[in-house]
mmCIF file of C-alpha atoms and ligand atoms in Angstrom:
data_model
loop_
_atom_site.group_PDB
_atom_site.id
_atom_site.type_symbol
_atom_site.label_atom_id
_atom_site.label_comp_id
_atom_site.label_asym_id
_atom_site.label_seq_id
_atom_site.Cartn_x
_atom_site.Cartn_y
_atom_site.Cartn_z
ATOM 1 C CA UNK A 140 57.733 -33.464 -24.760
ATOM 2 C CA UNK A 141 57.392 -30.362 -22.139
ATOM 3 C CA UNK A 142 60.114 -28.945 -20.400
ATOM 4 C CA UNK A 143 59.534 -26.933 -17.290
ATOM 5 C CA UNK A 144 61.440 -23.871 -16.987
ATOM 6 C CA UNK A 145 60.421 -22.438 -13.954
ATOM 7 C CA UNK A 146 59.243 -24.242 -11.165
ATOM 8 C CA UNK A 147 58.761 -23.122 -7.161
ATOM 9 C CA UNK A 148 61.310 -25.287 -5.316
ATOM 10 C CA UNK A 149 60.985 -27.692 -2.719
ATOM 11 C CA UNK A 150 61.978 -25.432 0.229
ATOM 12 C CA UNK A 151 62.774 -22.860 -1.761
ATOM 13 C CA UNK A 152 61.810 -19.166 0.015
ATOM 14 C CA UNK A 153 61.237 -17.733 -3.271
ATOM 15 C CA UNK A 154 59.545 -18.859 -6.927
ATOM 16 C CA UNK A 155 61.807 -18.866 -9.507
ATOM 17 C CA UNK A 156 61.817 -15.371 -12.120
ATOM 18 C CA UNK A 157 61.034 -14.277 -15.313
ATOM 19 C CA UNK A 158 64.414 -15.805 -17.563
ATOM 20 C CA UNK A 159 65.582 -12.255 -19.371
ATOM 21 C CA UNK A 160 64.768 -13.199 -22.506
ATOM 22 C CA UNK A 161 61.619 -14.584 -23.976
ATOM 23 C CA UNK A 162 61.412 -18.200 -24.928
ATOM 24 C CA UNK A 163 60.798 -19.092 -28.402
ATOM 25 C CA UNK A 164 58.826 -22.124 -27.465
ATOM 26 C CA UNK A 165 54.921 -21.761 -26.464
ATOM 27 C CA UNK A 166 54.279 -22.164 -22.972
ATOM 28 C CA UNK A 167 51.554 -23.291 -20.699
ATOM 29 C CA UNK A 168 51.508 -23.977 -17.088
ATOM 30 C CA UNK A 169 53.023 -27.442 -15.214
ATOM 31 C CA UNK A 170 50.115 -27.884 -13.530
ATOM 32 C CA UNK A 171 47.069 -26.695 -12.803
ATOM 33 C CA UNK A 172 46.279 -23.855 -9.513
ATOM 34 C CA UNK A 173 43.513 -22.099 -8.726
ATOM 35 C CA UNK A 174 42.203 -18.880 -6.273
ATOM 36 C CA UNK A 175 39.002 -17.711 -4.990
ATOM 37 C CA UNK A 176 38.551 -14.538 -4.136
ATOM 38 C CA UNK A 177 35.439 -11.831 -5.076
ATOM 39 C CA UNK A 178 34.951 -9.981 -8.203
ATOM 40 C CA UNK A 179 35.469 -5.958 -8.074
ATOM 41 C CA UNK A 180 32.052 -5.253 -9.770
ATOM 42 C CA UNK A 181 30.017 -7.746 -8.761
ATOM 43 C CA UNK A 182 30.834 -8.777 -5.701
ATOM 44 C CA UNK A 183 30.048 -11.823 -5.857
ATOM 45 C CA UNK A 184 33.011 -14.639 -4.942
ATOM 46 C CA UNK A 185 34.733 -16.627 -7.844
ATOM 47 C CA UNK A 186 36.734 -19.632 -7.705
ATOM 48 C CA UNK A 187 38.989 -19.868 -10.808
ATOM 49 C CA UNK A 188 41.422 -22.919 -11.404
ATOM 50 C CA UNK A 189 44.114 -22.261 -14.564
ATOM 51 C CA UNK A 190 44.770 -25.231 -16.466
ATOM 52 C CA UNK A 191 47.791 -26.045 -18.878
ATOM 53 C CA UNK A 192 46.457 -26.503 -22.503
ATOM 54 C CA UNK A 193 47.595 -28.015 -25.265
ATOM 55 C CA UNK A 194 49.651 -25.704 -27.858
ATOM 56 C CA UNK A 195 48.008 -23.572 -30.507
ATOM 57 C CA UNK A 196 45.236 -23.183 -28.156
ATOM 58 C CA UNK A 197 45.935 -19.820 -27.013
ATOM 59 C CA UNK A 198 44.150 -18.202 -23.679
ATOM 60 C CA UNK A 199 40.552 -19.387 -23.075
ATOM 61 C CA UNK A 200 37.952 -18.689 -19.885
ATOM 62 C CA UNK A 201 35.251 -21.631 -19.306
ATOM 63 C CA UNK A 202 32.454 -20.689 -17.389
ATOM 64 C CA UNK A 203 32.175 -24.146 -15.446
ATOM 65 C CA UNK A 204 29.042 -22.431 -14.133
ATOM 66 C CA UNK A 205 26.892 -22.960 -17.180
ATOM 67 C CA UNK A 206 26.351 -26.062 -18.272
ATOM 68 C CA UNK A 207 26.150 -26.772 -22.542
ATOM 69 C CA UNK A 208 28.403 -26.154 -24.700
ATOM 70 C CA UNK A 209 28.526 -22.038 -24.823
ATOM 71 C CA UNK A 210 30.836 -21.799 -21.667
ATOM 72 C CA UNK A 211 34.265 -21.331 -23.844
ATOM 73 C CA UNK A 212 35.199 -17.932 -24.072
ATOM 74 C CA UNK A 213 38.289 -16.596 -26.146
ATOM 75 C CA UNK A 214 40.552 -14.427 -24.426
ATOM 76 C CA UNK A 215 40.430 -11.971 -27.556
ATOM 77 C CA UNK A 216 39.941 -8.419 -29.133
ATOM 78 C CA UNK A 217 37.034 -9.836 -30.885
ATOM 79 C CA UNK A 218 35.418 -10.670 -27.935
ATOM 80 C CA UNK A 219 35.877 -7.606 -26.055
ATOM 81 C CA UNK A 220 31.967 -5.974 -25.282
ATOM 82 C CA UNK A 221 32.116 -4.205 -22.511
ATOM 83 C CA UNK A 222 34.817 -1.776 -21.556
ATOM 84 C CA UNK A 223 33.479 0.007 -18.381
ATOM 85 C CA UNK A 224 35.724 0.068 -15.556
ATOM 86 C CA UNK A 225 37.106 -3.255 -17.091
ATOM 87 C CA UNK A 226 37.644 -5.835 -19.922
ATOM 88 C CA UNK A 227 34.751 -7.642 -20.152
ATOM 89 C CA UNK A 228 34.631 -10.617 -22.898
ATOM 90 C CA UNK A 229 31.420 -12.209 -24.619
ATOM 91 C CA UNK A 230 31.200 -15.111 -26.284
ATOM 92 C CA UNK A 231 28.580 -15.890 -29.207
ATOM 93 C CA UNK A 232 26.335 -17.402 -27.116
ATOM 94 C CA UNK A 233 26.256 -14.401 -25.039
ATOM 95 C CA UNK A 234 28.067 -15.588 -22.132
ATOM 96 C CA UNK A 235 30.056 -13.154 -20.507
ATOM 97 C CA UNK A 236 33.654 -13.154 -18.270
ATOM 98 C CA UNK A 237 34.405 -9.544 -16.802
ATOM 99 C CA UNK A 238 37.733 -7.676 -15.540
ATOM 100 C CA UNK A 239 40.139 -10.129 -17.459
ATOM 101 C CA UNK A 240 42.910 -7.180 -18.191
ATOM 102 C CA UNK A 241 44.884 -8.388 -14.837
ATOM 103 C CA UNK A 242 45.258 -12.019 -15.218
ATOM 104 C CA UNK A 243 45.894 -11.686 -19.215
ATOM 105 C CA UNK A 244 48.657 -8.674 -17.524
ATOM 106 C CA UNK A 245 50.410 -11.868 -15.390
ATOM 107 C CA UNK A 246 49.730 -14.321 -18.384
ATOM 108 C CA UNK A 247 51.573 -11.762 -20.938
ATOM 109 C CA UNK A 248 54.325 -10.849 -17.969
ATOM 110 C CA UNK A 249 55.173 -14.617 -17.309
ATOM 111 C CA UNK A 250 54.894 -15.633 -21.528
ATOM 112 C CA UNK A 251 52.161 -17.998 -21.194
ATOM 113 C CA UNK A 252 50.569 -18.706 -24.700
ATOM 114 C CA UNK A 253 48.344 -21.254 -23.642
ATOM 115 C CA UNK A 254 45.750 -21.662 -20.814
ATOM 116 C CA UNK A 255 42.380 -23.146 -19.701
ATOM 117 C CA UNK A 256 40.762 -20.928 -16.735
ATOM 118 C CA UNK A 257 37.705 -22.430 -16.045
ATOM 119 C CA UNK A 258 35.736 -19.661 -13.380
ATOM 120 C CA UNK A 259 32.103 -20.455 -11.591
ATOM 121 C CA UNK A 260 31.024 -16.810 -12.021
ATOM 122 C CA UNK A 261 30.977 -13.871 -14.249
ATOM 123 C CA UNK A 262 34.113 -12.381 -13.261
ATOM 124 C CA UNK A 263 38.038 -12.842 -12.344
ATOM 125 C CA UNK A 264 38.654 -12.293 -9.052
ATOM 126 C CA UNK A 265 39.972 -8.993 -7.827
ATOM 127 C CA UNK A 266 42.778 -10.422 -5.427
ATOM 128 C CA UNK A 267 44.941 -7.209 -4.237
ATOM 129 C CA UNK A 268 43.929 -5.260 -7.066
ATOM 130 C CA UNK A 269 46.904 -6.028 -9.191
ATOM 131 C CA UNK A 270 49.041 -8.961 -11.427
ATOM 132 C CA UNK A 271 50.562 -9.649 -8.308
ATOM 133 C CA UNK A 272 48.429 -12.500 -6.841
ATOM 134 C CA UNK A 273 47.710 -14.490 -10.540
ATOM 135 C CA UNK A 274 51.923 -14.220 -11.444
ATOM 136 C CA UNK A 275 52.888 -15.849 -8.180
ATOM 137 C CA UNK A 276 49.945 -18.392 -8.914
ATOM 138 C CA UNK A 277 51.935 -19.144 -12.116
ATOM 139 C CA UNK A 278 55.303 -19.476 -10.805
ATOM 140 C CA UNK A 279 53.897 -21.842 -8.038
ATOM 141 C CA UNK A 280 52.493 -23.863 -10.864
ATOM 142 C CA UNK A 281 55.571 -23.768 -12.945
ATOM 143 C CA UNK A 282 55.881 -23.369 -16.563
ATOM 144 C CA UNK A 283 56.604 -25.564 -19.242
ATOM 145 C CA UNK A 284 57.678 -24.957 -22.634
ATOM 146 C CA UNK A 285 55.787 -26.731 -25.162
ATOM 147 C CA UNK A 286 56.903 -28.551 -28.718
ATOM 148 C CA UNK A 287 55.136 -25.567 -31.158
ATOM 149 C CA UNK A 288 56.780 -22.345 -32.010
ATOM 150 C CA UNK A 289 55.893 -18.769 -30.396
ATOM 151 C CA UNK A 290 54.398 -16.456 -32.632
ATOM 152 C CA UNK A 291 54.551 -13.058 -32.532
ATOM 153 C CA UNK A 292 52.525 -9.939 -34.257
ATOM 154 C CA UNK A 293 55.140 -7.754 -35.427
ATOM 155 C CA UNK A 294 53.790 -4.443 -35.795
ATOM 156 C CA UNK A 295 54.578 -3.176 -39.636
ATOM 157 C CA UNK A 296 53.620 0.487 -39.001
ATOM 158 C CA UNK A 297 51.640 3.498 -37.493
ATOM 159 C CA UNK A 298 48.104 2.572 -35.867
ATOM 160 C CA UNK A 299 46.897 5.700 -33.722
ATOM 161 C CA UNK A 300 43.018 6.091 -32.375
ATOM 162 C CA UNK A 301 41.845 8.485 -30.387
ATOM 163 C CA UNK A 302 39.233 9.599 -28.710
ATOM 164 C CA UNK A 303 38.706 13.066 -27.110
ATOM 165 C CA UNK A 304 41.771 13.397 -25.090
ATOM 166 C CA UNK A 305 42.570 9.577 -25.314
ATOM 167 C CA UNK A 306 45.399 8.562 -27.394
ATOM 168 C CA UNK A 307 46.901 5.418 -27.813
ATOM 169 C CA UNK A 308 49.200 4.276 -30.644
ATOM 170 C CA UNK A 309 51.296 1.499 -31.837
ATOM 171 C CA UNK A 310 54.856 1.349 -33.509
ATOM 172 C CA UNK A 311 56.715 -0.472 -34.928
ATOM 173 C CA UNK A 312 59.704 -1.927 -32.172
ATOM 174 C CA UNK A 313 62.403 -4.934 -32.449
ATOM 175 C CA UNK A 314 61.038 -5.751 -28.627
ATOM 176 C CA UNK A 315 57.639 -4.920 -26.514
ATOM 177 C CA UNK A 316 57.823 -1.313 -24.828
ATOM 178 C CA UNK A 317 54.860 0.818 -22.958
ATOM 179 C CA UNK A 318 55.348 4.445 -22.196
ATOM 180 C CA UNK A 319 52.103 5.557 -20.101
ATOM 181 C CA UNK A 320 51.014 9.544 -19.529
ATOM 182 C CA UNK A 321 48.420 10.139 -17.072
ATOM 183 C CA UNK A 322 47.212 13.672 -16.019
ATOM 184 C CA UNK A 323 44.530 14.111 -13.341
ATOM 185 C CA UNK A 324 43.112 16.988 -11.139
ATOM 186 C CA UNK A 325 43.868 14.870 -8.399
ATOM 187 C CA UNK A 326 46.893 16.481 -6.453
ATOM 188 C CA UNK A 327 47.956 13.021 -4.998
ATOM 189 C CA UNK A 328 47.927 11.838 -8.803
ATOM 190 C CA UNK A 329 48.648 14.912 -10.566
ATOM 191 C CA UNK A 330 50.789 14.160 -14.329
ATOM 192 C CA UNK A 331 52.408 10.993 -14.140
ATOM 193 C CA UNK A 332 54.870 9.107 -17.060
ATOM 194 C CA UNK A 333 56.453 5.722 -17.386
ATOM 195 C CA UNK A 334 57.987 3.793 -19.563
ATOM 196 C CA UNK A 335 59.435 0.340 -19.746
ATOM 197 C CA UNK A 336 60.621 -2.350 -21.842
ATOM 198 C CA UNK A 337 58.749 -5.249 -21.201
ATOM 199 C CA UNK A 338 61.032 -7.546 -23.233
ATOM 200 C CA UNK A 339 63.915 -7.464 -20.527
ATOM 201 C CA UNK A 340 61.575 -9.631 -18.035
ATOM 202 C CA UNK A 341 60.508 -6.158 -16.241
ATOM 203 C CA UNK A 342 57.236 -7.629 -15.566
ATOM 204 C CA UNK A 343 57.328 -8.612 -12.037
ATOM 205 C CA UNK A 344 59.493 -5.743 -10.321
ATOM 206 C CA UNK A 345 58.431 -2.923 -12.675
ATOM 207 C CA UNK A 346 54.711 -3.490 -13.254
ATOM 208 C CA UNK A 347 53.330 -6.429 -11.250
ATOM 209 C CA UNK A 348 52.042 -5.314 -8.084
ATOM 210 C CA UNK A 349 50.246 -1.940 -9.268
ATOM 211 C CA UNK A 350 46.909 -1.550 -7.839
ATOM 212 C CA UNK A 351 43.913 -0.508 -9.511
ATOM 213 C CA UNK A 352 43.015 2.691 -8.026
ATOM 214 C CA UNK A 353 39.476 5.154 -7.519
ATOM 215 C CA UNK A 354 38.343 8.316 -6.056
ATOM 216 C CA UNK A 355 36.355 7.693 -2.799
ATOM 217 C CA UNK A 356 33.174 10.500 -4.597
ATOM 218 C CA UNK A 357 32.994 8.178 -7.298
ATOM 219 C CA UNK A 358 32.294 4.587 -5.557
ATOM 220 C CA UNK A 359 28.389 5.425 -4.771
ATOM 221 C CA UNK A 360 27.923 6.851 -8.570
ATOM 222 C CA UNK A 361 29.734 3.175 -9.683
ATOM 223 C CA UNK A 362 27.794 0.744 -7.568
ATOM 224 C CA UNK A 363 24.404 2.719 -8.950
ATOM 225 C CA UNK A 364 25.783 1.353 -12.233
ATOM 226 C CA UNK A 365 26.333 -1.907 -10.626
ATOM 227 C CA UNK A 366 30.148 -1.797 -10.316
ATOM 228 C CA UNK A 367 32.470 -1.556 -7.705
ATOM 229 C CA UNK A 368 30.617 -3.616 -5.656
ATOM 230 C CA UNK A 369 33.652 -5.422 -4.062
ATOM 231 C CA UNK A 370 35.800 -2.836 -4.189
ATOM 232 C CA UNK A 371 37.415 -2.066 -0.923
ATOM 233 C CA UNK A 372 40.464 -0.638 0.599
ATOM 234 C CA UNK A 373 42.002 -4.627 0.296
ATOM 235 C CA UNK A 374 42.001 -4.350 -3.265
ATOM 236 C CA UNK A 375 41.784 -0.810 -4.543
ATOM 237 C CA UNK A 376 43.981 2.423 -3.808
ATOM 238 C CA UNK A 377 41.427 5.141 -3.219
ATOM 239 C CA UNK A 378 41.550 9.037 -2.789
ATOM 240 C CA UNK A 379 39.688 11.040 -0.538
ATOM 241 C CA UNK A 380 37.129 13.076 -1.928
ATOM 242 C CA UNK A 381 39.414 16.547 -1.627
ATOM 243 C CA UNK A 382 41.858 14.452 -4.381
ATOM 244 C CA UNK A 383 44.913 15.012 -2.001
ATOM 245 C CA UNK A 384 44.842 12.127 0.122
ATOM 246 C CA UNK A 385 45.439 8.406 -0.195
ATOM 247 C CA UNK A 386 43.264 6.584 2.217
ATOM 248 C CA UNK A 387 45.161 3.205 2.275
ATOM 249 C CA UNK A 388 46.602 2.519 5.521
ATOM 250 C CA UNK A 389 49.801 1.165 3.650
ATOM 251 C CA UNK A 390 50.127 4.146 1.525
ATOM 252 C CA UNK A 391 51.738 3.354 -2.179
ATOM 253 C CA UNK A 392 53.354 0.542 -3.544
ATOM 254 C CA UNK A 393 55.273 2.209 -5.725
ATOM 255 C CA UNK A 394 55.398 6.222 -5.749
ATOM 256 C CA UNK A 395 53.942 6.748 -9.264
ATOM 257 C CA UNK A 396 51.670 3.321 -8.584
ATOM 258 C CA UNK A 397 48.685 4.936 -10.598
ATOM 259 C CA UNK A 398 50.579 5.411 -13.932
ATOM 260 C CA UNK A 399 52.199 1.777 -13.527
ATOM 261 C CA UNK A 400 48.293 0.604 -13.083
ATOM 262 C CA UNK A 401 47.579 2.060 -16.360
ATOM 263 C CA UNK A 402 50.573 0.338 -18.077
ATOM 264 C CA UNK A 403 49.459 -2.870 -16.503
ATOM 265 C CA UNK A 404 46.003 -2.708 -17.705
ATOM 266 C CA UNK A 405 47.303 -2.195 -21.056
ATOM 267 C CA UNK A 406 49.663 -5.054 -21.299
ATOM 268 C CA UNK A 407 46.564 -6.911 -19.999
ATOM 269 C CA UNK A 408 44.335 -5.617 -22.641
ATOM 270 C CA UNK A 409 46.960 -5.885 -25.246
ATOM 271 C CA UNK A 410 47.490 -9.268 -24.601
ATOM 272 C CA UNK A 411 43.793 -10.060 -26.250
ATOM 273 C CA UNK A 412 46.077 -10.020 -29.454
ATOM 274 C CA UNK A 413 45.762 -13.457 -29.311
ATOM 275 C CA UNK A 414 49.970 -13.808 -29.299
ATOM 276 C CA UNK A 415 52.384 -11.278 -27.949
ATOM 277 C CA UNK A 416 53.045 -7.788 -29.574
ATOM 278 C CA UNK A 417 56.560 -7.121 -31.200
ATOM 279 C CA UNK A 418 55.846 -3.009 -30.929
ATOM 280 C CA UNK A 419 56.093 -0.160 -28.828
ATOM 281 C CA UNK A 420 52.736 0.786 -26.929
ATOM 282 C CA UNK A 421 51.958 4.914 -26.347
ATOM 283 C CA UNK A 422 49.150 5.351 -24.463
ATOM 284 C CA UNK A 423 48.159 9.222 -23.523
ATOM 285 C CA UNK A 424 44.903 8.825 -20.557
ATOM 286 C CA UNK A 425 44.082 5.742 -22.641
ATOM 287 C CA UNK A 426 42.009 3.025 -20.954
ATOM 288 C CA UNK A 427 40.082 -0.337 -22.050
ATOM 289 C CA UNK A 428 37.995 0.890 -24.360
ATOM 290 C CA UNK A 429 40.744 2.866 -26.184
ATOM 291 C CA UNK A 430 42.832 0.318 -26.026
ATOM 292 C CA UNK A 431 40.446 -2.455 -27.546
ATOM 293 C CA UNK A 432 39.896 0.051 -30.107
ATOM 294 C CA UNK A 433 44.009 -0.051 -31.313
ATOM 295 C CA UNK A 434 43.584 -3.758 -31.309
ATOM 296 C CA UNK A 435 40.625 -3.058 -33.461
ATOM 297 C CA UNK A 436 42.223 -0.540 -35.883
ATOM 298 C CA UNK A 437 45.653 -2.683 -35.744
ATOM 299 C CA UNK A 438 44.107 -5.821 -37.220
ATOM 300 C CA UNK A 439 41.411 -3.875 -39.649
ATOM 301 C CA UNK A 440 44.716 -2.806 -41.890
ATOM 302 C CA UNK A 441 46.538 -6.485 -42.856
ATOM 303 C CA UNK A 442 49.567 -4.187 -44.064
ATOM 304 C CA UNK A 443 49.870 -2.733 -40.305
ATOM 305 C CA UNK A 444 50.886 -5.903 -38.677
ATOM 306 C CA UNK A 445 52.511 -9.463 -39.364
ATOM 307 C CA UNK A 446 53.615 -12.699 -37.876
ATOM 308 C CA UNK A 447 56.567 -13.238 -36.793
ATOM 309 C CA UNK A 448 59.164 -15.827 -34.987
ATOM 310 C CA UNK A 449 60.822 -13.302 -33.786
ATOM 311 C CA UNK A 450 59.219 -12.745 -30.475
ATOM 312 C CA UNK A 451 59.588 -10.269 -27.549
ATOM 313 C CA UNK A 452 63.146 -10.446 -25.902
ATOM 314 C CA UNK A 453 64.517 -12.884 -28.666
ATOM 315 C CA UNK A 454 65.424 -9.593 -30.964
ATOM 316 C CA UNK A 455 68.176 -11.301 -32.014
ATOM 317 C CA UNK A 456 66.991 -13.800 -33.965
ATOM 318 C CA UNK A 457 66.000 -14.037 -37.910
ATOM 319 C CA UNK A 458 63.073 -12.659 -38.666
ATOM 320 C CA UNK A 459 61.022 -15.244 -40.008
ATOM 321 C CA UNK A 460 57.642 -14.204 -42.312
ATOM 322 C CA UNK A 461 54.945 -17.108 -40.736
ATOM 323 C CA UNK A 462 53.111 -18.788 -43.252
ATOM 324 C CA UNK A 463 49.624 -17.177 -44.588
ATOM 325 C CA UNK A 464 47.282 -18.155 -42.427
ATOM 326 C CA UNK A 465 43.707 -16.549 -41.910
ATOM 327 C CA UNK A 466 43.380 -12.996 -39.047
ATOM 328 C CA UNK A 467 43.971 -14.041 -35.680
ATOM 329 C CA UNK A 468 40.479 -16.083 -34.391
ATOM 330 C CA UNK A 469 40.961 -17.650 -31.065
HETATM 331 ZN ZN1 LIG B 611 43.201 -2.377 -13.855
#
């Protein structure tokens, strides 16, 4: 039997938060919402509807768009093909779902373990540019907890890749943490840090509504490449081509907005796990492709990671060694 946890109202002003501590239940959505909106590359406009799911079956895109049988596509590491500008995912068949690191940010931020999201196009929709839009689409939904355990990977020790100047590592932690360094020529960037523990529910009011961001010299160089193509001032901070200046009307949503961004799209691309991480994320100018990379790396080396009961924000209780079962598929 599901139980719902967190459910908008009935004239309430506001959805109901992130509980402080992470359930130990898996979780999937009340009910089933959906958005439309255009994708950042492409351009092109999207409708996407999230569906509860039953448990065990983790996060899956469905390309209602092509008929057959080949329209399933695993939210995972393995699936990860593309990491320009964005997460893109591939399925065996070929089919393809791009710029997923936002929505799996909201999914991981709100503890959702399972989800359907069936999209008629090739990519999530960009919204505002952040988790923002796809979280409150959750909490309208509502979540309920579901009769199957939640499963951790417990990070065992060490992983580090790097590439150039790109660092990212992952140790071992008794909850989820991301510190974040950026350092660009940019004045109105410049060398920004952050850090937060995600396990305290930190989501929402730390992380959530960090916008992607660009450099107004680079958009013509991106849509020759055939990205950026919806990118606009709606959903995208971008700086003037002397670096100094923010062009948004609005200005910043939060004064170090561009390193929070970063964290974001790593607990987005983290998230293609396949269950939540019990670690502690460092990521030096780290981006997709790094980051897919540490997944890699992580779950080449079976003594580097196992599961665990124990999930994010439930510290306190036993550590529990899960039964052998095969690498995370699906
Ligand atoms: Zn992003």
């Amino acid at each position: 039997m599901n139980k719902i946890v967190s459910q908008l109202r009935p004239g309430s002003s506001s959805p109901a938060t992130m509980s402080d501590t992470a359930p130990v239940s898996q979780r999937t959505l009340k009910t089933s919402i959906g958005c439309t909106g255009i994708g950042l590359h492409s351009g092109a406009k999207v409708t996407m509807v999230l569906h509860p799911a039953d448990h065990d079956t983790g996060i899956r895109f469905r390309r209602i768009d092509i008929a057959g049988g080949g329209a399933i596509i695993p939210a995972h590491w393995a699936s990860v093909h593309d990491t320009r500008m964005n997460s893109c995912l591939r399925n065996d068949d070929g089919v393809v779902v791009g710029t997923v690191e936002h929505l799996m940010a909201a999914l991981a931020g709100m503890n959702i373990d399972n989800c359907l999201i069936d999209i008629n196009g090739p990519e999530v929709p960009v919204m505002d540019g952040s988790a923002a839009p796809f979280l409150f689409l959750i909490e309208c939904a509502g979540v309920v907890e579901q009769d199957a355990p939640r499963r951790a990977i417990k990070v065992l020790k060490r992983v580090v890749v790097k590439d150039g100047d790109r660092v990212a590592s992952l140790t071992p932690s008794s909850g989820f943490s991301v510190r974040f360094e950026i350092d660009f020529a940019s004045t109105a960037i410049s060398r920004q840090e952050f850090f937060v523990n995600l396990s305290r529910g930190t989501f929402k009011s730390e992380i959530s509504r960090a916008r992607t961001f660009g450099f107004e010299q680079e958009v013509s160089m991106l849509r020759a490449h055939g990205l950026a193509r919806g990118g606009s001032l709606d959903n995208a901070v971008v700086i003037d081509s002397t670096g100094t200046r923010v062009l948004n009307d609005d200005g910043l949503r939060y004064g170090d907005e561009f390193v929070r961004h970063k964290v974001l799209d790593a607990v987005g691309d983290l998230y293609l796990a396949g269950a939540p991480l019990l670690g502690h994320f460092h990521g030096v100018r780290s981006g997709h492709a790094v980051n897919n990379q540490l997944l890699r790396a992580l779950f080449a080396d079976q003594t580097a990671w196992t599961y665990s009961t124990t999930t994010p924000g439930s510290a306190a209780a036993p550590f529990i060694a899960a039964p052998a079962r095969a690498v995370v598929n699906g």
